[in-house]
Coordinates of C-alpha atoms and ligand atoms in Angstrom, one line a residue:
X1 CA -218.8 153.8 78.0
X2 CA -218.6 155.9 80.9
X3 CA -217.6 153.2 82.7
X4 CA -214.4 151.9 81.0
X5 CA -211.5 154.5 81.1
X6 CA -207.6 156.1 79.5
X7 CA -205.0 155.5 82.3
X8 CA -201.7 158.1 83.1
X9 CA -199.4 158.0 85.5
X10 CA -197.3 161.1 86.9
X11 CA -195.4 161.6 90.0
X12 CA -193.8 165.0 88.4
X13 CA -194.2 168.3 87.1
X14 CA -192.1 166.5 84.4
X15 CA -194.4 163.4 83.5
X16 CA -197.8 165.8 84.6
X17 CA -196.3 167.4 80.8
X18 CA -196.4 164.5 79.1
X19 CA -199.2 162.9 80.3
X20 CA -201.4 165.9 79.4
X21 CA -199.7 165.8 75.6
X22 CA -200.9 161.6 75.4
X23 CA -204.8 162.8 77.3
X24 CA -204.4 166.0 74.9
X25 CA -203.4 164.0 71.8
X26 CA -205.9 161.0 72.4
X27 CA -209.0 163.9 72.6
X28 CA -207.4 165.0 69.1
X29 CA -208.4 161.8 68.1
X30 CA -211.7 161.4 69.4
X31 CA -211.8 158.8 72.0
X32 CA -215.5 157.9 73.5
X33 CA -213.5 157.1 76.8
X34 CA -212.6 158.7 80.1
X35 CA -209.1 160.1 80.9
X36 CA -207.9 159.6 84.2
X37 CA -204.4 160.3 85.4
X38 CA -202.8 159.1 88.8
X39 CA -200.7 161.6 90.6
X40 CA -198.2 162.1 93.7
X41 CA -198.8 164.8 96.4
X42 CA -195.3 167.4 94.4
X43 CA -197.2 168.0 91.5
X44 CA -197.7 171.9 92.1
X45 CA -201.3 172.6 93.0
X46 CA -200.3 174.4 88.9
X47 CA -199.5 171.4 87.3
X48 CA -202.2 169.6 89.5
X49 CA -205.1 173.0 87.6
X50 CA -203.8 172.0 84.4
X51 CA -204.6 169.3 84.4
X52 CA -208.1 169.1 85.6
X53 CA -208.3 170.6 82.2
X54 CA -207.7 167.3 80.3
X55 CA -208.6 165.1 82.5
X56 CA -211.9 164.1 83.5
X57 CA -210.3 162.1 86.3
X58 CA -207.1 163.3 88.6
X59 CA -206.8 160.8 91.2
X60 CA -203.6 161.4 94.1
X61 CA -202.1 158.0 95.1
X62 CA -199.5 156.8 97.4
X63 CA -195.8 157.0 95.5
X64 CA -194.7 153.4 96.1
X65 CA -190.8 153.1 95.5
X66 CA -189.1 150.3 95.2
X67 CA -186.0 151.3 96.3
X68 CA -184.4 148.3 94.0
X69 CA -180.3 150.0 93.5
X70 CA -179.1 146.7 92.3
X71 CA -181.5 145.4 90.0
X72 CA -182.2 149.4 88.7
X73 CA -178.5 149.9 87.9
X74 CA -179.2 146.2 85.7
X75 CA -181.1 149.4 83.5
X76 CA -179.0 152.1 84.1
X77 CA -182.4 153.7 85.2
X78 CA -182.0 154.2 89.4
X79 CA -185.5 156.9 88.7
X80 CA -188.0 154.3 87.6
X81 CA -188.7 152.3 91.2
X82 CA -191.0 154.6 91.2
X83 CA -192.9 153.3 88.5
X84 CA -193.8 150.0 90.8
X85 CA -197.1 153.2 92.0
X86 CA -198.6 152.2 88.4
X87 CA -199.7 149.6 90.8
X88 CA -202.4 151.8 92.0
X89 CA -204.6 151.5 88.4
X90 CA -206.1 148.8 90.0
X91 CA -207.5 149.8 92.1
X92 CA -209.9 151.9 89.7
X93 CA -213.2 149.8 90.5
X94 CA -215.1 152.5 88.7
X95 CA -214.2 151.7 85.3
X96 CA -214.9 147.8 83.8
X97 CA -212.5 148.0 82.1
X98 CA -209.1 150.0 81.0
X99 CA -205.4 150.6 79.2
X100 CA -203.3 152.3 80.9
X101 CA -200.7 154.4 78.9
X102 CA -196.8 155.6 79.6
X103 CA -196.7 159.0 80.1
X104 CA -193.3 159.3 77.6
X105 CA -196.6 157.8 74.8
X106 CA -198.6 160.3 71.9
X107 CA -201.1 159.0 70.3
X108 CA -201.3 159.0 66.6
X109 CA -204.8 157.8 65.4
X110 CA -207.9 156.7 67.4
X111 CA -207.7 153.7 69.8
X112 CA -210.4 153.0 71.1
X113 CA -210.0 149.3 69.5
X114 CA -208.0 147.9 72.2
X115 CA -210.6 148.5 74.6
X116 CA -211.8 144.8 72.9
X117 CA -209.4 143.0 74.9
X118 CA -209.2 140.7 77.0
X119 CA -206.5 141.6 80.4
X120 CA -203.6 141.0 80.2
X121 CA -202.6 142.7 76.1
X122 CA -200.0 144.5 76.3
X123 CA -197.2 143.9 72.9
X124 CA -193.7 143.0 73.4
X125 CA -191.2 144.7 74.6
X126 CA -188.0 146.0 72.1
X127 CA -184.9 144.9 73.8
X128 CA -186.5 141.2 75.4
X129 CA -190.2 140.6 73.4
X130 CA -190.9 137.1 75.7
X131 CA -191.7 140.0 77.9
X132 CA -194.5 142.8 77.3
X133 CA -193.5 146.4 77.5
X134 CA -196.3 147.9 80.3
X135 CA -195.9 150.2 78.5
X136 CA -199.4 150.2 77.3
X137 CA -201.9 147.4 78.2
X138 CA -205.1 146.6 79.5
X139 CA -207.0 145.7 82.1
X140 CA -209.8 144.7 85.0
X141 CA -209.6 146.5 87.8
X142 CA -210.2 145.4 91.2
X143 CA -209.4 145.5 94.7
X144 CA -208.7 141.9 94.2
X145 CA -205.8 141.8 92.8
X146 CA -204.3 144.7 93.5
X147 CA -204.0 143.6 96.2
X148 CA -202.5 140.3 94.8
X149 CA -199.9 142.3 93.0
X150 CA -198.8 144.2 95.8
X151 CA -198.1 141.2 98.0
X152 CA -196.5 139.2 94.5
X153 CA -194.6 142.6 94.6
X154 CA -193.5 142.2 98.4
X155 CA -192.5 139.1 98.7
X156 CA -190.9 138.6 94.9
X157 CA -189.4 141.5 94.2
X158 CA -189.0 142.7 90.4
X159 CA -186.8 141.7 88.4
X160 CA -186.2 145.3 86.8
X161 CA -186.7 146.6 89.9
X162 CA -190.0 148.9 88.1
X163 CA -193.7 147.4 87.4
X164 CA -192.6 146.0 84.1
X165 CA -190.5 143.3 86.2
X166 CA -193.3 142.4 88.0
X167 CA -196.8 142.1 85.7
X168 CA -194.2 140.2 83.5
X169 CA -194.4 138.6 87.2
X170 CA -197.2 137.5 88.1
X171 CA -198.9 137.5 83.7
X172 CA -195.9 134.6 83.5
X173 CA -198.5 133.0 80.4
X174 CA -199.0 136.4 78.0
X175 CA -196.2 135.3 76.0
X176 CA -197.5 131.3 75.3
X177 CA -200.4 131.2 76.4
X178 CA -203.1 133.7 73.8
X179 CA -202.0 135.8 71.4
X180 CA -205.0 137.5 71.5
X181 CA -203.0 139.2 74.0
X182 CA -200.4 140.3 72.5
X183 CA -201.2 143.0 71.4
X184 CA -199.7 144.2 67.6
X185 CA -196.5 146.8 68.3
X186 CA -197.7 149.8 66.3
X187 CA -200.0 149.8 69.6
X188 CA -196.7 150.7 71.6
X189 CA -193.3 151.6 68.8
X190 CA -190.2 152.9 70.8
X191 CA -188.1 154.5 69.4
X192 CA -185.0 152.7 70.3
X193 CA -187.0 149.9 68.1
X194 CA -187.0 152.3 65.1
X195 CA -182.8 152.5 65.1
X196 CA -182.3 148.8 65.5
X197 CA -185.1 147.9 63.2
X198 CA -185.0 150.2 61.2
X199 CA -186.0 148.1 57.4
X200 CA -189.2 147.7 60.1
X201 CA -189.8 150.5 60.5
X202 CA -189.6 151.4 56.9
X203 CA -191.8 148.5 56.1
X204 CA -194.5 149.1 58.6
X205 CA -194.1 152.3 60.0
X206 CA -196.3 154.8 58.5
X207 CA -199.0 151.9 60.9
X208 CA -197.9 153.5 64.3
X209 CA -201.1 154.7 66.7
X210 CA -198.9 154.9 69.1
X211 CA -195.6 156.4 69.4
X212 CA -193.2 155.3 73.3
X213 CA -190.1 157.8 73.9
X214 CA -189.0 155.4 76.2
X215 CA -185.4 155.3 77.7
X216 CA -183.6 157.7 80.1
X217 CA -184.3 161.2 77.9
X218 CA -187.6 162.3 77.1
X219 CA -189.2 164.5 75.4
X220 CA -190.0 167.6 77.9
X221 CA -186.3 166.4 78.1
X222 CA -184.8 169.3 74.9
X223 CA -186.1 172.5 74.2
X224 CA -188.4 174.1 71.6
X225 CA -187.8 176.9 69.2
X226 CA -190.8 177.7 68.6
X227 CA -190.3 181.1 66.0
X228 CA -188.2 178.1 63.4
X229 CA -191.1 175.1 65.2
X230 CA -187.4 173.2 65.9
X231 CA -186.6 171.2 67.5
X232 CA -183.2 170.9 70.2
X233 CA -180.8 169.5 71.7
X234 CA -181.1 170.7 75.9
X235 CA -178.6 170.6 78.8
X236 CA -179.7 167.5 80.0
X237 CA -180.3 165.4 77.1
X238 CA -178.0 164.4 73.7
X239 CA -178.9 166.0 70.3
X240 CA -182.7 166.2 69.6
X241 CA -181.5 162.8 65.9
X242 CA -181.5 160.0 68.3
X243 CA -185.0 160.4 68.4
X244 CA -187.5 159.7 65.1
X245 CA -187.8 164.1 64.7
X246 CA -190.8 163.8 63.4
X247 CA -192.8 162.0 65.9
X248 CA -190.2 164.7 68.1
X249 CA -191.5 166.9 66.7
X250 CA -194.7 165.7 67.1
X251 CA -195.0 165.4 70.7
X252 CA -193.6 169.6 70.4
X253 CA -196.1 170.6 68.3
X254 CA -198.4 169.6 70.4
X255 CA -197.4 170.7 73.8
X256 CA -197.0 174.8 72.4
X257 CA -200.5 174.3 70.6
X258 CA -203.1 173.1 73.8
X259 CA -201.2 172.4 77.3
X260 CA -198.5 175.1 77.1
X261 CA -201.8 177.3 77.4
X262 CA -203.5 175.3 80.2
X263 CA -199.6 175.8 81.8
X264 CA -199.5 179.6 81.9
X265 CA -203.4 179.9 82.7
X266 CA -203.0 177.2 86.2
X267 CA -199.2 179.5 86.3
X268 CA -200.8 182.5 85.6
X269 CA -197.1 185.4 86.5
X270 CA -195.8 182.6 88.7
X271 CA -192.5 181.1 86.6
X272 CA -192.5 177.9 85.3
X273 CA -190.1 175.8 82.9
X274 CA -192.1 176.6 79.2
X275 CA -189.4 174.2 77.1
X276 CA -189.1 177.2 75.2
X277 CA -185.6 178.8 73.6
X278 CA -185.0 181.7 75.5
X279 CA -186.2 183.6 72.3
X280 CA -183.4 186.2 73.9
X281 CA -180.6 184.4 74.7
X282 CA -177.8 184.7 71.1
X283 CA -177.8 181.0 69.2
X284 CA -173.2 181.0 70.3
X285 CA -174.8 181.1 74.2
X286 CA -176.5 177.6 72.8
X287 CA -173.3 176.4 72.1
X288 CA -171.4 177.3 74.6
X289 CA -174.4 174.7 77.1
X290 CA -174.2 172.4 74.9
X291 CA -170.3 172.1 75.4
X292 CA -170.2 172.6 78.9
X293 CA -172.3 168.9 78.8
X294 CA -170.1 167.6 77.2
X295 CA -172.8 166.5 74.1
X296 CA -171.3 164.0 70.9
X297 CA -169.8 165.7 68.7
X298 CA -172.8 167.2 65.9
X299 CA -172.6 164.4 62.8
X300 CA -170.6 166.4 60.2
X301 CA -167.2 166.2 62.8
X302 CA -165.3 163.4 61.4
X303 CA -164.1 160.5 64.2
X304 CA -161.9 157.2 63.2
X305 CA -163.3 154.0 62.6
X306 CA -161.9 153.3 65.9
X307 CA -164.3 156.1 67.8
X308 CA -167.1 155.5 66.3
X309 CA -166.5 151.6 67.2
X310 CA -166.2 152.7 70.8
X311 CA -169.1 155.7 70.3
X312 CA -171.7 153.0 69.5
X313 CA -170.3 150.5 72.2
X314 CA -171.4 153.3 74.9
X315 CA -174.9 153.7 72.9
X316 CA -174.0 157.0 71.8
X317 CA -175.0 155.9 68.2
X318 CA -175.1 158.5 65.4
X319 CA -178.6 156.4 63.5
X320 CA -178.7 159.9 61.0
X321 CA -175.0 160.8 60.2
X322 CA -171.8 158.2 60.3
X323 CA -174.4 154.7 61.3
X324 CA -177.4 155.2 59.5
X325 CA -179.1 152.4 58.0
X326 CA -178.0 153.9 54.3
X327 CA -174.5 153.5 55.1
X328 CA -174.5 150.3 57.3
X329 CA -176.0 149.4 54.0
X330 CA -173.9 149.9 51.8
X331 CA -170.7 148.8 54.1
X332 CA -172.9 145.4 53.9
X333 CA -173.1 145.6 49.7
X334 CA -169.2 146.2 49.7
X335 CA -168.6 142.7 51.6
X336 CA -171.1 140.7 50.1
X337 CA -169.4 142.3 46.5
Ligands
LIG401 N1 -193.4 157.9 85.9 C1 -193.5 158.9 87.1 N2 -191.9 159.6 87.7 C2 -191.3 158.4 87.6 C3 -191.3 157.6 86.4 C4 -191.7 157.6 85.6 O1 -194.6 159.4 87.2 O2 -190.4 159.6 88.2 C5 -194.7 156.7 85.7 C6 -194.9 157.9 84.5 O3 -195.8 157.6 83.7 C7 -194.0 157.2 82.9 C8 -194.2 155.5 83.7 O4 -193.8 155.3 85.0 O5 -194.0 157.7 81.9 C9 -192.8 154.8 83.1 O6 -191.7 155.5 83.2 P1 -190.8 155.6 81.6 O7 -191.3 156.4 81.3 O8 -189.9 156.6 82.3 O9 -190.2 154.6 81.7 P2 -189.8 153.9 79.8 O10 -191.1 153.4 79.1 O11 -189.2 154.5 80.1 O12 -188.3 152.9 80.3
LIG402 C1 -189.3 149.2 80.6 C2 -191.8 150.4 80.9 C3 -192.1 151.3 81.4 C4 -192.2 151.1 83.0 C5 -190.6 150.3 83.9 C6 -189.8 149.8 84.4 O1 -189.2 149.8 80.0 O2 -191.4 150.9 79.8 O3 -193.1 152.0 81.8 O4 -192.3 151.8 83.8 O5 -190.2 149.7 82.2 O6 -190.4 148.8 85.0
LIG403 MN1 -192.0 155.0 79.1

């Protein structure tokens, strides 16, 4: 199986942390395939050393950027132009078949069976299910395909400014041609979908094999209180309850147990951001930071129905509080009765 590999991408140190957690989760579930990470020149030296401890190959690539501000703005993710760097995964011709996985994915069980699938196999995107989500896909490295993809990208651009737009336009028969190329959703369960279709998550969620922390806020934007074993809000992210707390906790537990020690060894005495809550800082300080960054108020603080509606429309949904499934169900039942 040495000619097959799982591949990920990290152009900076934060995504490199995610890549290490992903790589370690694949190892913990005894993958028999090689692990490869593509990195950009901005990944710090010690971080590269730590990546070497998890991955069989750490490969430097040219970072490409779509610079397509207009389409990226539609997704409210100006940072995602660099994701077209993903297209370089087709250059890995030392492998006959690969599975690409975003650095914000976490593997929950062995998924080596994905190598039985053909190019281009992927799961539906939760936002537009006739498109595939490019966070997890099976592909065959090929210089020819790589060149064609770059040419396609240069000539036609990407409808979302990132790799997913190009790949869906290039592999444009995915939705209709061959059902075996549709990966079950459990191979790319995005945390967004959990809340947008909670009954389905309740029914099928226990079979999840890969969780994808899709969206602006990533696990590494939170912080971790190792003493209490709790994930906390962080200066750039909202309350942790907006992501499924269990998966988020699993991510941090893996990071704390297996990745942080590698980073500490690689960095030695040099400072780096561990993501751990500073044990010496009092709880009030943490509260101050939250207020400074204007987080949505905690769920216990009651707000008017109109304000709740406005927050919902602005994407600030209190999934585990006022806007929880059971509350919505109760409301619907009251109308039906
Ligand atoms: N990525 C990266 N650097 C960046 C942004 C993205 O290396 O600055 C890579 C990383 O592998 C990431 C993938 O591109 O997982 C796709 O981006 P992201 O996961 O943020 O997109 P989302 O899934 O949230 O739409
Ligand atoms: C998506 C995918 C991600 C991709 C991005 C940009 O939402 O999850 O993998 O890089 O869009 O196209
Ligand atoms: Mn992603």
